[in-house]
Coordinates of C-alpha atoms and ligand atoms in Angstrom, one line a residue:
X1 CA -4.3 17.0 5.8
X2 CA -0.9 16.8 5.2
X3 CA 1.1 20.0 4.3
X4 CA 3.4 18.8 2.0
X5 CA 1.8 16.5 -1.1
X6 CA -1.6 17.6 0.0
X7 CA -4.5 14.4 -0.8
X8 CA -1.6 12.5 -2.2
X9 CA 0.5 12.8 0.8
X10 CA -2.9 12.6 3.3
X11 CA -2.8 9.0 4.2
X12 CA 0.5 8.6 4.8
X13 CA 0.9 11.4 7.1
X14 CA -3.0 9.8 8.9
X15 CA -2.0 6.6 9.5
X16 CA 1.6 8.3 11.3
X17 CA -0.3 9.5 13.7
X18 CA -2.1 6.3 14.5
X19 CA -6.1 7.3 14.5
X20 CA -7.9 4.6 13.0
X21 CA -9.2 6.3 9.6
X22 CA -12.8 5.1 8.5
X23 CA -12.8 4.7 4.7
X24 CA -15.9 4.8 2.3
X25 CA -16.0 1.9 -0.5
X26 CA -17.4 2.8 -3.7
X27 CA -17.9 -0.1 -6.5
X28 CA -19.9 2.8 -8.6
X29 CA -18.0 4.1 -11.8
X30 CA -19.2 7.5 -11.1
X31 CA -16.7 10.2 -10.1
X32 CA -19.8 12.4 -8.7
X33 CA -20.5 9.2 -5.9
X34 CA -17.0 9.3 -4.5
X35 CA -17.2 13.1 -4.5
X36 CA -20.3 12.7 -2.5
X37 CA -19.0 10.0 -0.2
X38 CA -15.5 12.3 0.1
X39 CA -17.6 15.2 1.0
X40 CA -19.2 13.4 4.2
X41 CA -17.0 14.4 7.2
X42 CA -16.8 11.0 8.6
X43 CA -15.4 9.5 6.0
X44 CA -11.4 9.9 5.7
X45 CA -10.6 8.5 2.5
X46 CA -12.4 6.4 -0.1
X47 CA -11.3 3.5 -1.7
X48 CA -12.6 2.7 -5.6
X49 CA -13.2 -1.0 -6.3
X50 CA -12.1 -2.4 -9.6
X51 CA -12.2 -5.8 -8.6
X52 CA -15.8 -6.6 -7.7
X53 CA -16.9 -3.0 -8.3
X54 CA -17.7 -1.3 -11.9
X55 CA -14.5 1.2 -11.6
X56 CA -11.5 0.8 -14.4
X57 CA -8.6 3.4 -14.7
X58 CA -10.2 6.1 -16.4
X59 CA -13.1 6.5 -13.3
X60 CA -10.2 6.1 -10.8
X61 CA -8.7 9.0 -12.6
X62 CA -11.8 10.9 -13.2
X63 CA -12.8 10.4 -9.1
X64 CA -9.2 11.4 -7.7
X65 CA -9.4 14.8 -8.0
X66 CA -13.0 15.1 -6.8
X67 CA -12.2 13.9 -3.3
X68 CA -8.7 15.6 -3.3
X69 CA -11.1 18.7 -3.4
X70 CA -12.1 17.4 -0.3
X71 CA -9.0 17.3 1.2
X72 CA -8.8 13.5 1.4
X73 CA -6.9 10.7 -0.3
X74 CA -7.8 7.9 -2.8
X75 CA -7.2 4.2 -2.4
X76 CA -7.7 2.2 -5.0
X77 CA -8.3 -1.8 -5.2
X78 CA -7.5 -3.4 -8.2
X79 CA -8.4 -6.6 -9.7
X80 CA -7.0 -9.7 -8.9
X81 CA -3.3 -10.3 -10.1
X82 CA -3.7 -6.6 -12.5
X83 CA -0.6 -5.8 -10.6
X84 CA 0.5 -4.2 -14.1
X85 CA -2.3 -1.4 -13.3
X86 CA -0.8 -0.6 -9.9
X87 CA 1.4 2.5 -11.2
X88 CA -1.2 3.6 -13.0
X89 CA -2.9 4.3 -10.6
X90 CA -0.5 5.3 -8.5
X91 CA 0.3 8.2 -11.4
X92 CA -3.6 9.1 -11.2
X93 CA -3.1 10.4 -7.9
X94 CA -4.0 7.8 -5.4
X95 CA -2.5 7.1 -2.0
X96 CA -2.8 3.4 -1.6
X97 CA -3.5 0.4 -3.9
X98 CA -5.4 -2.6 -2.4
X99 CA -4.3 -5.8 -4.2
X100 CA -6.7 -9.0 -3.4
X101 CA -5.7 -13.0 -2.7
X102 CA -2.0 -12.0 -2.4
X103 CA -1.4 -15.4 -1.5
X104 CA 2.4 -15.5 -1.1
X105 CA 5.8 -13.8 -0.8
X106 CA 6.0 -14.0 -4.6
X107 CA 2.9 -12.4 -5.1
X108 CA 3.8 -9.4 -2.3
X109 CA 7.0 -9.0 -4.1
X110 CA 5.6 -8.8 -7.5
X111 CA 2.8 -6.4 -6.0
X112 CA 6.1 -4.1 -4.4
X113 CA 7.9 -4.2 -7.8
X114 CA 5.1 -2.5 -9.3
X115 CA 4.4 0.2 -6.6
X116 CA 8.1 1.2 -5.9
X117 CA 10.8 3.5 -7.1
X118 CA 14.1 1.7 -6.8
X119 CA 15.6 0.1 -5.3
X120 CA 13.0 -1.2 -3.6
X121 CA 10.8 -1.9 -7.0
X122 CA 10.8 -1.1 -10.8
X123 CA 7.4 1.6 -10.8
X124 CA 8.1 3.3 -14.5
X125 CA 8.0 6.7 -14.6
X126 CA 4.9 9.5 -15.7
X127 CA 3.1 10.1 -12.2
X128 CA 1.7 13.0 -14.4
X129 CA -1.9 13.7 -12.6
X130 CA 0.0 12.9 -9.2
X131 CA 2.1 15.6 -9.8
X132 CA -0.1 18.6 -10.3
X133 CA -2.5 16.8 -7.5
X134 CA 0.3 17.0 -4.8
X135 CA 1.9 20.2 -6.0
X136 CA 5.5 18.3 -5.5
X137 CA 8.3 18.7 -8.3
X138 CA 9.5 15.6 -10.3
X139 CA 12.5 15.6 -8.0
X140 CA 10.8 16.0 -5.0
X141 CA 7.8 13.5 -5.8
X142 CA 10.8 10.7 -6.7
X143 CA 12.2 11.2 -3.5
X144 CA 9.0 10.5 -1.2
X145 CA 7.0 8.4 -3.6
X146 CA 8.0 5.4 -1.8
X147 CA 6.8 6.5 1.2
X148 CA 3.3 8.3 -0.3
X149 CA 2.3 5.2 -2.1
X150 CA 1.2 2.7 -0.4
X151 CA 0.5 -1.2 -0.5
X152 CA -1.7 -3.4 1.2
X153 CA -2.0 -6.7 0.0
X154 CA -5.0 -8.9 0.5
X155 CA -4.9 -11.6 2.9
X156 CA -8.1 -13.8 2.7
X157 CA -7.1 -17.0 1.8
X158 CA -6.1 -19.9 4.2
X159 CA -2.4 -19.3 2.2
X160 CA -2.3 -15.9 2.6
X161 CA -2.7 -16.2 6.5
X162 CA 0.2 -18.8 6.1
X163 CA 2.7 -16.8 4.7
X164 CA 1.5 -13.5 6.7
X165 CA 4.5 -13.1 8.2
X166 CA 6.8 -13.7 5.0
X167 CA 4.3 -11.0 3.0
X168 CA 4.5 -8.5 5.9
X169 CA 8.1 -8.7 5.6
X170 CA 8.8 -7.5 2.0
X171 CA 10.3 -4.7 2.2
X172 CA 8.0 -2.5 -0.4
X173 CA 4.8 -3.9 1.4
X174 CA 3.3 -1.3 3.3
X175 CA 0.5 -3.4 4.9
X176 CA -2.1 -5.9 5.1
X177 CA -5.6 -5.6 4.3
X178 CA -8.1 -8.5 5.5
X179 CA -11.1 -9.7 3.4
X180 CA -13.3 -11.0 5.9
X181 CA -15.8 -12.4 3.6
X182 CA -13.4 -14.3 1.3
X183 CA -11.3 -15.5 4.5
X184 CA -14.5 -17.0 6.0
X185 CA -15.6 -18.7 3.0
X186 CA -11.6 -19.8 2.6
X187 CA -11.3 -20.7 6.2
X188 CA -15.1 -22.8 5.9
X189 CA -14.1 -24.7 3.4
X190 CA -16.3 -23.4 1.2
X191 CA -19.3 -24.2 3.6
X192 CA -20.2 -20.7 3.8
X193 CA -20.3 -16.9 4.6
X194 CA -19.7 -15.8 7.8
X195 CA -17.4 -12.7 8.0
X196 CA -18.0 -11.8 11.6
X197 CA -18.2 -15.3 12.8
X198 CA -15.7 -16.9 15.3
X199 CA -13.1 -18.5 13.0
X200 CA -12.9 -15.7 11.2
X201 CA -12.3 -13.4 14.2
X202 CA -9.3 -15.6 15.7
X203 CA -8.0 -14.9 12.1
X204 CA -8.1 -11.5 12.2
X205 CA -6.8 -11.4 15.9
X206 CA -3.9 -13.0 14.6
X207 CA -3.7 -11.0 11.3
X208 CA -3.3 -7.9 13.7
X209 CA -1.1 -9.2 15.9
X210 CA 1.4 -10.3 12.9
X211 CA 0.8 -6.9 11.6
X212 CA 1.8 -5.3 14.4
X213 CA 5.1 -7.7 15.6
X214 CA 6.1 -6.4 11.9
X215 CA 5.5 -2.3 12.7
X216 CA 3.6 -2.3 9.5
X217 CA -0.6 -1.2 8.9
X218 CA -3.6 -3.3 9.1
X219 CA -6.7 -2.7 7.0
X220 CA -9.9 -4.5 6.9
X221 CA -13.6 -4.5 5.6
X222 CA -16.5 -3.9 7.9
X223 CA -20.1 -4.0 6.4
X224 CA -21.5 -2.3 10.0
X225 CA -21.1 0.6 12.0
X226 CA -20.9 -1.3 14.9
X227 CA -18.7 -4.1 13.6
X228 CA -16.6 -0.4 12.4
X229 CA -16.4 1.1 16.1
X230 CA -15.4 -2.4 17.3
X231 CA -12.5 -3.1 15.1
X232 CA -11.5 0.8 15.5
X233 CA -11.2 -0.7 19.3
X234 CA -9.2 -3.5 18.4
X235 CA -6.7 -1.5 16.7
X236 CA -7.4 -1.8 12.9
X237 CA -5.8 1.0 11.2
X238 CA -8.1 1.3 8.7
X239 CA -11.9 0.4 8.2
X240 CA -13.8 0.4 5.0
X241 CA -17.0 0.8 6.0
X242 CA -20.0 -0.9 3.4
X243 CA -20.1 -0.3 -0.2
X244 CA -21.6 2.3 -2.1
X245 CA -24.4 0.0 -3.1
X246 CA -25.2 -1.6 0.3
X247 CA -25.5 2.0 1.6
X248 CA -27.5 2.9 -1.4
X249 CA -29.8 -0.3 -1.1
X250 CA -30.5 0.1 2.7
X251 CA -31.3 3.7 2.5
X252 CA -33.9 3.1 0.0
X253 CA -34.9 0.6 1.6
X254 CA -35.7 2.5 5.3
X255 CA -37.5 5.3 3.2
X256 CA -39.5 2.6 1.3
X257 CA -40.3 0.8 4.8
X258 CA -41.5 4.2 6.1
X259 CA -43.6 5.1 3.1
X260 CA -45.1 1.8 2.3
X261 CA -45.3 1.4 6.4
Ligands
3PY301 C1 -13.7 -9.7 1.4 O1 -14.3 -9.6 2.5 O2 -13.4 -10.8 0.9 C2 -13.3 -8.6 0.7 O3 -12.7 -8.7 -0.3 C3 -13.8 -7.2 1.2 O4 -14.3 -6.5 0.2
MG302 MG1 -12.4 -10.6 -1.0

């Protein structure tokens, strides 16, 4: 954990040192679930789903602090074009904010302009719960907020992987984060769903290495372990690794298989 900001700061300071993080993915409005997921050592961070999860503002603040107590930071993924909510949730305390179909350089930009300090965006002012979560002063939290708060924006469209270059290349973009279930349907034509199929693995070959010719992070979503430890390989920064409710529905479903044999 970082020694400065503390959960706040965590991310940041983990993806500096270039370890792939593996991220839990909670859609479930319950603080007590991403307290749970925090507390599992594997997990470095979770990420709370307001797009096609149940969470809204007042869960992402309720949640923040409950897996700060675990030492780990919050990401957050808001719903599509809310880039309004982005400081919000950036004053709640979380460390990254995942914006979906960001589809263009005006899109990243608008995404920045809501994340950043000037110059390099207009975030307004009142990072109250941040504040007392990182244990920084006003002054000091100004000064490093830019750098603590971070943005990955969505590419899953066949536009998106377009302008990936142009959207890596805003300067208050932190990142990209791949969608490999909306790509492949994108990238199909709308013929079907195939997130670990071939097209959509040249995509994501070339999402990382556009990421990387741009020295900036590349996250994605993985619904295995094995998919996980694979893209890990490949060089992924971050991995989320299945939802709350897949977990959920294939645990019960392995006890009920044993029971019921
Ligand atoms: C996608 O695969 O489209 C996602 O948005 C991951 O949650
Ligand atoms: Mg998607």
């Amino acid at each position: 954990m970082a020694e400065r900001g503390g959960a706040v700061a965590a991310l940041a300071a983990r993806l500096r040192d270039g370890r792939p993080l593996i991220t839990a993915w909670s859609g479930i409005a319950e603080p007590a679930v991403a307290g749970i997921l925090a507390g599992e050592p594997g997990f470095d961070a979770v990420v709370l789903d307001m797009q096609h999860g149940a969470h809204d503002v007042a869960s992402v603040t309720r949640s923040v602090p409950l897996v700060a107590a675990r030492g780990k930071p919050t990401i957050a993924r808001v719903p599509v074009g809310a880039f309004s909510t982005v400081s919000r949730l950036f004053d709640a305390g979380v460390s990254a904010v995942i914006a979906p179909m960001v589809n263009s350089v005006e899109d990243a930009r608008l995404f920045a302009s809501f994340a950043k300090f000037p110059p390099l965006g207009e975030r307004s002012w009142g990072p109250l719960p941040a504040l007392a979560l990182s244990g920084l002063s006003a002054d000091h939290y100004l000064k490093e907020a830019n750098g603590l708060c971070l943005t990955l924006a969505m590419v899953e469209t066949r536009a998106a992987l377009d302008a990936i270059d142009g959207i890596l290349g805003v300067l208050g973009i932190d990142g990209v984060f791949i969608g490999p279930s909306d790509l492949s349907i994108a990238l199909s034509g709308g013929a079907g769903l195939d997130p670990d199929g071939a097209v959509t693995r040249a995509a994501l070959d070339h999402a990382l290495a556009r990421t990387r010719a741009a020295g900036k992070r590349i996250g994605v979503y993985s619904q295995t372990g094995p998919r996980t430890r694979e893209l890990a390989g490949q060089g992924f920064d971050l991995i989320a690794l299945a939802s709350d409710v897949a977990l959920l529905r294939a645990g019960v479903q392995a006890a009920l298989k044993e029971a019921r044999g």
